[in-house]
Amino acid sequence: MANLKSIRDRIGTVKNTRKITEAMRLVAAAKVRRAQQQVLATRPFADRLAQVLYRLQQRIAFEDVSLPLLDKRPVKTVGLLVISGDRGLCGGYNSTIIRRAEARARELKEQGLNYTFILVGRKAVQYFSRRDQPIAAKFANLNQIPNAAEANAIGDEITSAFLAGVIDRVELIYTRFVSLISSRPVVQTLLPLEPQGLEPQDDEIFRLITRGGKFQVEREKREITVKELPKELIFEQDPEQILDALLPLYLSNQILRALQESVASELAARMTAMNNASENAGDLIKALTLQYNKARQAAITQEILEVVGGAAALT
């Protein structure tokens, strides 16, 4: 009977755990919806900003413009802006981005370049703080839904270091959202800004929907069309002054987009991890129930044999 009680208690524990994992999956799904609403809300500004910069690029040659954020100089120190999550229970999301950052740091070291980390997310901060790694800045416990203020703060930090000559190039390492079950770490140069990266490109909108009682991602292809500026258009200000004001906004927007992609990837990874945990809990409950029934049947059979044997002894 003691064995039966232990199995019954374990079944109850696994059922309670499955309730928790299922609740966490639903919470992550709700946050994904909020994140996608924010992406849709900020997208018009991002599209319009990219169009204005592209039109200005058509009017003037960026290579002939002397702007600090476009300044290319010999690289001695590279700043690695690493975006991770603040919490765990999201599969291999955090470990994957940390391994990619470590690999990039080793590559730079082999090339004879110095590097320093600008860390976003508590997991990356905790990991690299425990090791002998150069850290220029830390950003942890950010809003679960990224906002422009946080992106501006990160942008101001790396811009100040770049303009002061502390770092000569900034590389962004984040997780690009592909689907609910797939994301991949990406490394891209953030500073100095590349004029070739300002051309408008076709984009995709990801929407989390429910179909047949299951979560799915729906993709919508968007085409961005840009009209050329009229040749007779006269700027009230010098185009260089306009660019000098818009490029920091473009940089902050790039960081905000990376934060949003990372959050979507983290939530999708948590949804997948909690869904797998719930399914595993269901399989374990079935196995334990079968084991419990077998043990109970064996106990009943043993009691019947004892009763029969006792009756036979009395006759």
GROMACS .gro file of C-alpha atoms in nm:
model
  315
    1MET     CA    1   0.000   0.000   0.000
    2ALA     CA    2   0.294   0.230   0.065
    3ASN     CA    3   0.403   0.186  -0.298
    4LEU     CA    4   0.051   0.266  -0.420
    5LYS     CA    5   0.044   0.584  -0.212
    6SER     CA    6   0.380   0.703  -0.349
    7ILE     CA    7   0.266   0.646  -0.709
    8ARG     CA    8  -0.064   0.825  -0.641
    9ASP     CA    9   0.119   1.119  -0.484
   10ARG     CA   10   0.355   1.140  -0.782
   11ILE     CA   11   0.062   1.141  -1.025
   12GLY     CA   12  -0.090   1.433  -0.834
   13THR     CA   13   0.241   1.621  -0.840
   14VAL     CA   14   0.283   1.574  -1.215
   15LYS     CA   15  -0.075   1.692  -1.276
   16ASN     CA   16  -0.010   2.010  -1.077
   17THR     CA   17   0.311   2.068  -1.271
   18ARG     CA   18   0.124   2.028  -1.600
   19LYS     CA   19  -0.126   2.293  -1.489
   20ILE     CA   20   0.164   2.533  -1.429
   21THR     CA   21   0.335   2.464  -1.762
   22GLU     CA   22   0.007   2.496  -1.951
   23ALA     CA   23  -0.065   2.829  -1.780
   24MET     CA   24   0.285   2.954  -1.869
   25ARG     CA   25   0.230   2.852  -2.231
   26LEU     CA   26  -0.094   3.050  -2.249
   27VAL     CA   27   0.068   3.353  -2.083
   28ALA     CA   28   0.353   3.342  -2.336
   29ALA     CA   29   0.098   3.325  -2.618
   30ALA     CA   30  -0.083   3.631  -2.485
   31LYS     CA   31   0.247   3.822  -2.465
   32VAL     CA   32   0.332   3.723  -2.822
   33ARG     CA   33   0.006   3.882  -2.932
   34ARG     CA   34   0.093   4.202  -2.743
   35ALA     CA   35   0.440   4.202  -2.895
   36GLN     CA   36   0.306   4.166  -3.248
   37GLN     CA   37   0.059   4.451  -3.186
   38GLN     CA   38   0.349   4.673  -3.083
   39VAL     CA   39   0.546   4.575  -3.391
   40LEU     CA   40   0.251   4.667  -3.611
   41ALA     CA   41   0.210   4.998  -3.424
   42THR     CA   42   0.575   5.102  -3.469
   43ARG     CA   43   0.613   4.977  -3.825
   44PRO     CA   44   0.465   5.284  -4.005
   45PHE     CA   45   0.720   5.515  -3.839
   46ALA     CA   46   1.005   5.276  -3.922
   47ASP     CA   47   0.894   5.249  -4.284
   48ARG     CA   48   0.857   5.624  -4.325
   49LEU     CA   49   1.196   5.690  -4.164
   50ALA     CA   50   1.368   5.441  -4.394
   51GLN     CA   51   1.198   5.600  -4.695
   52VAL     CA   52   1.310   5.950  -4.598
   53LEU     CA   53   1.670   5.835  -4.552
   54TYR     CA   54   1.663   5.650  -4.881
   55ARG     CA   55   1.529   5.958  -5.060
   56LEU     CA   56   1.802   6.171  -4.905
   57GLN     CA   57   2.056   5.914  -5.017
   58GLN     CA   58   1.927   5.955  -5.372
   59ARG     CA   59   1.966   6.331  -5.347
   60ILE     CA   60   2.318   6.341  -5.197
   61ALA     CA   61   2.607   6.096  -5.194
   62PHE     CA   62   2.650   5.968  -4.838
   63GLU     CA   63   3.015   5.888  -4.913
   64ASP     CA   64   3.080   6.260  -4.960
   65VAL     CA   65   2.904   6.355  -4.636
   66SER     CA   66   3.108   6.394  -4.319
   67LEU     CA   67   2.887   6.259  -4.042
   68PRO     CA   68   3.013   6.093  -3.720
   69LEU     CA   69   2.785   5.787  -3.741
   70LEU     CA   70   2.908   5.714  -4.097
   71ASP     CA   71   3.275   5.752  -4.008
   72LYS     CA   72   3.480   5.443  -4.092
   73ARG     CA   73   3.815   5.423  -3.918
   74PRO     CA   74   4.073   5.151  -3.852
   75VAL     CA   75   3.918   4.900  -3.615
   76LYS     CA   76   4.099   4.830  -3.289
   77THR     CA   77   3.811   4.762  -3.049
   78VAL     CA   78   3.471   4.612  -3.135
   79GLY     CA   79   3.165   4.655  -2.916
   80LEU     CA   80   2.941   4.346  -2.907
   81LEU     CA   81   2.581   4.439  -2.829
   82VAL     CA   82   2.431   4.110  -2.705
   83ILE     CA   83   2.055   4.080  -2.651
   84SER     CA   84   1.934   3.797  -2.427
   85GLY     CA   85   1.635   3.738  -2.202
   86ASP     CA   86   1.573   3.823  -1.837
   87ARG     CA   87   1.416   3.488  -1.747
   88GLY     CA   88   1.468   3.120  -1.811
   89LEU     CA   89   1.230   2.832  -1.889
   90CYS     CA   90   1.256   2.909  -2.261
   91GLY     CA   91   1.452   2.613  -2.392
   92GLY     CA   92   1.789   2.691  -2.542
   93TYR     CA   93   1.711   3.053  -2.630
   94ASN     CA   94   1.955   3.218  -2.387
   95SER     CA   95   2.231   2.958  -2.416
   96THR     CA   96   2.224   2.980  -2.797
   97ILE     CA   97   2.272   3.357  -2.809
   98ILE     CA   98   2.543   3.344  -2.538
   99ARG     CA   99   2.735   3.076  -2.728
  100ARG     CA  100   2.713   3.284  -3.046
  101ALA     CA  101   2.849   3.589  -2.861
  102GLU     CA  102   3.136   3.385  -2.719
  103ALA     CA  103   3.217   3.247  -3.064
  104ARG     CA  104   3.222   3.597  -3.213
  105ALA     CA  105   3.449   3.719  -2.933
  106ARG     CA  106   3.693   3.435  -3.006
  107GLU     CA  107   3.689   3.523  -3.377
  108LEU     CA  108   3.777   3.884  -3.300
  109LYS     CA  109   4.052   3.778  -3.062
  110GLU     CA  110   4.203   3.552  -3.329
  111GLN     CA  111   4.203   3.850  -3.566
  112GLY     CA  112   4.404   4.050  -3.313
  113LEU     CA  113   4.116   4.284  -3.225
  114ASN     CA  114   3.998   4.389  -2.881
  115TYR     CA  115   3.633   4.358  -2.786
  116THR     CA  116   3.396   4.465  -2.513
  117PHE     CA  117   3.041   4.358  -2.434
  118ILE     CA  118   2.730   4.575  -2.412
  119LEU     CA  119   2.486   4.335  -2.249
  120VAL     CA  120   2.107   4.348  -2.265
  121GLY     CA  121   1.913   4.097  -2.055
  122ARG     CA  122   1.973   3.952  -1.710
  123LYS     CA  123   2.086   3.611  -1.836
  124ALA     CA  124   2.372   3.754  -2.045
  125VAL     CA  125   2.468   3.992  -1.764
  126GLN     CA  126   2.485   3.710  -1.510
  127TYR     CA  127   2.679   3.480  -1.743
  128PHE     CA  128   2.950   3.721  -1.856
  129SER     CA  129   2.979   3.893  -1.515
  130ARG     CA  130   3.088   3.562  -1.362
  131ARG     CA  131   3.370   3.534  -1.617
  132ASP     CA  132   3.673   3.747  -1.686
  133GLN     CA  133   3.519   3.938  -1.978
  134PRO     CA  134   3.532   4.312  -2.057
  135ILE     CA  135   3.187   4.468  -2.012
  136ALA     CA  136   3.121   4.828  -2.113
  137ALA     CA  137   2.752   4.854  -2.016
  138LYS     CA  138   2.468   4.644  -1.875
  139PHE     CA  139   2.093   4.669  -1.931
  140ALA     CA  140   1.875   4.428  -1.733
  141ASN     CA  141   1.513   4.394  -1.620
  142LEU     CA  142   1.378   4.581  -1.921
  143ASN     CA  143   1.011   4.604  -2.004
  144GLN     CA  144   0.873   4.272  -2.125
  145ILE     CA  145   0.736   4.459  -2.425
  146PRO     CA  146   1.026   4.668  -2.569
  147ASN     CA  147   0.969   5.040  -2.607
  148ALA     CA  148   1.144   5.330  -2.776
  149ALA     CA  149   1.279   5.475  -2.449
  150GLU     CA  150   1.481   5.161  -2.379
  151ALA     CA  151   1.607   5.146  -2.737
  152ASN     CA  152   1.711   5.513  -2.715
  153ALA     CA  153   1.901   5.448  -2.390
  154ILE     CA  154   2.094   5.161  -2.548
  155GLY     CA  155   2.153   5.366  -2.862
  156ASP     CA  156   2.284   5.663  -2.662
  157GLU     CA  157   2.529   5.435  -2.477
  158ILE     CA  158   2.683   5.281  -2.788
  159THR     CA  159   2.677   5.611  -2.980
  160SER     CA  160   2.867   5.787  -2.700
  161ALA     CA  161   3.130   5.511  -2.692
  162PHE     CA  162   3.160   5.518  -3.072
  163LEU     CA  163   3.191   5.897  -3.098
  164ALA     CA  164   3.442   5.904  -2.811
  165GLY     CA  165   3.661   5.653  -2.994
  166VAL     CA  166   3.635   5.392  -2.718
  167ILE     CA  167   3.500   5.144  -2.974
  168ASP     CA  168   3.550   5.161  -3.349
  169ARG     CA  169   3.272   4.927  -3.457
  170VAL     CA  170   2.953   4.799  -3.297
  171GLU     CA  171   2.815   4.457  -3.384
  172LEU     CA  172   2.463   4.356  -3.286
  173ILE     CA  173   2.405   3.994  -3.178
  174TYR     CA  174   2.039   3.901  -3.136
  175THR     CA  175   1.790   3.625  -3.215
  176ARG     CA  176   1.584   3.668  -3.530
  177PHE     CA  177   1.230   3.532  -3.512
  178VAL     CA  178   1.155   3.276  -3.785
  179SER     CA  179   0.857   3.080  -3.652
  180LEU     CA  180   0.713   2.947  -3.328
  181ILE     CA  181   0.956   2.656  -3.340
  182SER     CA  182   1.252   2.822  -3.509
  183SER     CA  183   1.476   3.121  -3.446
  184ARG     CA  184   1.840   3.187  -3.527
  185PRO     CA  185   2.115   3.407  -3.382
  186VAL     CA  186   2.223   3.690  -3.612
  187VAL     CA  187   2.535   3.908  -3.612
  188GLN     CA  188   2.516   4.239  -3.798
  189THR     CA  189   2.718   4.559  -3.799
  190LEU     CA  190   2.533   4.843  -3.629
  191LEU     CA  191   2.797   5.118  -3.635
  192PRO     CA  192   2.929   5.275  -3.847
  193LEU     CA  193   2.606   5.288  -4.042
  194GLU     CA  194   2.619   5.154  -4.395
  195PRO     CA  195   2.444   5.363  -4.663
  196GLN     CA  196   2.376   5.042  -4.856
  197GLY     CA  197   2.159   4.921  -4.567
  198LEU     CA  198   1.911   5.205  -4.604
  199GLU     CA  199   1.743   5.078  -4.918
  200PRO     CA  200   1.380   4.976  -4.857
  201GLN     CA  201   1.324   4.602  -4.878
  202ASP     CA  202   1.020   4.381  -4.884
  203ASP     CA  203   0.917   4.288  -4.531
  204GLU     CA  204   0.707   4.024  -4.360
  205ILE     CA  205   0.450   4.060  -4.083
  206PHE     CA  206   0.412   3.771  -3.842
  207ARG     CA  207   0.073   3.718  -3.679
  208LEU     CA  208  -0.002   3.463  -3.406
  209ILE     CA  209  -0.338   3.300  -3.475
  210THR     CA  210  -0.530   2.999  -3.344
  211ARG     CA  211  -0.644   2.736  -3.593
  212GLY     CA  212  -0.798   2.406  -3.495
  213GLY     CA  213  -0.730   2.480  -3.128
  214LYS     CA  214  -0.355   2.521  -3.190
  215PHE     CA  215  -0.132   2.826  -3.220
  216GLN     CA  216   0.011   2.902  -3.564
  217VAL     CA  217   0.209   3.184  -3.722
  218GLU     CA  218   0.063   3.353  -4.029
  219ARG     CA  219   0.299   3.546  -4.256
  220GLU     CA  220   0.199   3.842  -4.466
  221LYS     CA  221   0.435   3.974  -4.733
  222ARG     CA  222   0.455   4.353  -4.755
  223GLU     CA  223   0.602   4.549  -5.041
  224ILE     CA  224   0.758   4.887  -4.962
  225THR     CA  225   0.737   5.136  -5.245
  226VAL     CA  226   0.938   5.457  -5.239
  227LYS     CA  227   0.880   5.759  -5.460
  228GLU     CA  228   1.179   5.963  -5.560
  229LEU     CA  229   1.205   6.317  -5.433
  230PRO     CA  230   1.125   6.582  -5.694
  231LYS     CA  231   1.444   6.728  -5.834
  232GLU     CA  232   1.314   7.079  -5.782
  233LEU     CA  233   1.255   7.016  -5.409
  234ILE     CA  234   1.449   7.262  -5.191
  235PHE     CA  235   1.545   7.172  -4.835
  236GLU     CA  236   1.499   7.443  -4.572
  237GLN     CA  237   1.797   7.298  -4.386
  238ASP     CA  238   2.120   7.158  -4.517
  239PRO     CA  239   2.073   6.787  -4.605
  240GLU     CA  240   2.370   6.702  -4.383
  241GLN     CA  241   2.193   6.856  -4.084
  242ILE     CA  242   1.880   6.656  -4.162
  243LEU     CA  243   2.084   6.337  -4.185
  244ASP     CA  244   2.266   6.419  -3.863
  245ALA     CA  245   1.928   6.439  -3.687
  246LEU     CA  246   1.769   6.133  -3.853
  247LEU     CA  247   2.055   5.883  -3.830
  248PRO     CA  248   2.032   5.848  -3.447
  249LEU     CA  249   1.659   5.784  -3.489
  250TYR     CA  250   1.736   5.520  -3.749
  251LEU     CA  251   1.991   5.359  -3.515
  252SER     CA  252   1.741   5.351  -3.226
  253ASN     CA  253   1.481   5.203  -3.457
  254GLN     CA  254   1.723   4.925  -3.558
  255ILE     CA  255   1.783   4.846  -3.191
  256LEU     CA  256   1.410   4.851  -3.115
  257ARG     CA  257   1.346   4.611  -3.401
  258ALA     CA  258   1.616   4.375  -3.269
  259LEU     CA  259   1.464   4.392  -2.920
  260GLN     CA  260   1.120   4.310  -3.059
  261GLU     CA  261   1.255   4.018  -3.264
  262SER     CA  262   1.440   3.886  -2.958
  263VAL     CA  263   1.133   3.909  -2.736
  264ALA     CA  264   0.921   3.731  -2.998
  265SER     CA  265   1.186   3.458  -3.023
  266GLU     CA  266   1.205   3.423  -2.644
  267LEU     CA  267   0.828   3.399  -2.604
  268ALA     CA  268   0.801   3.149  -2.889
  269ALA     CA  269   1.078   2.941  -2.730
  270ARG     CA  270   0.897   2.953  -2.395
  271MET     CA  271   0.570   2.852  -2.560
  272THR     CA  272   0.741   2.557  -2.726
  273ALA     CA  273   0.924   2.455  -2.408
  274MET     CA  274   0.609   2.471  -2.195
  275ASN     CA  275   0.407   2.288  -2.460
  276ASN     CA  276   0.668   2.011  -2.469
  277ALA     CA  277   0.669   2.000  -2.089
  278SER     CA  278   0.290   1.968  -2.082
  279GLU     CA  279   0.298   1.686  -2.337
  280ASN     CA  280   0.574   1.507  -2.145
  281ALA     CA  281   0.374   1.547  -1.825
  282GLY     CA  282   0.073   1.391  -1.997
  283ASP     CA  283   0.283   1.094  -2.113
  284LEU     CA  284   0.427   1.054  -1.764
  285ILE     CA  285   0.079   1.062  -1.610
  286LYS     CA  286  -0.032   0.786  -1.846
  287ALA     CA  287   0.273   0.574  -1.761
  288LEU     CA  288   0.229   0.631  -1.387
  289THR     CA  289  -0.143   0.554  -1.408
  290LEU     CA  290  -0.067   0.228  -1.584
  291GLN     CA  291   0.196   0.146  -1.323
  292TYR     CA  292  -0.051   0.235  -1.046
  293ASN     CA  293  -0.323   0.013  -1.194
  294LYS     CA  294  -0.080  -0.278  -1.228
  295ALA     CA  295   0.041  -0.237  -0.870
  296ARG     CA  296  -0.318  -0.206  -0.745
  297GLN     CA  297  -0.422  -0.517  -0.937
  298ALA     CA  298  -0.124  -0.706  -0.797
  299ALA     CA  299  -0.217  -0.595  -0.444
  300ILE     CA  300  -0.578  -0.706  -0.491
  301THR     CA  301  -0.464  -1.040  -0.635
  302GLN     CA  302  -0.229  -1.089  -0.339
  303GLU     CA  303  -0.512  -1.017  -0.093
  304ILE     CA  304  -0.741  -1.263  -0.270
  305LEU     CA  305  -0.470  -1.531  -0.258
  306GLU     CA  306  -0.419  -1.466   0.114
  307VAL     CA  307  -0.791  -1.492   0.179
  308VAL     CA  308  -0.820  -1.810  -0.026
  309GLY     CA  309  -0.512  -1.957   0.139
  310GLY     CA  310  -0.642  -1.874   0.486
  311ALA     CA  311  -0.982  -2.029   0.410
  312ALA     CA  312  -0.813  -2.346   0.280
  313ALA     CA  313  -0.608  -2.372   0.597
  314LEU     CA  314  -0.920  -2.357   0.812
  315THR     CA  315  -1.096  -2.641   0.631
   0.00000   0.00000   0.00000
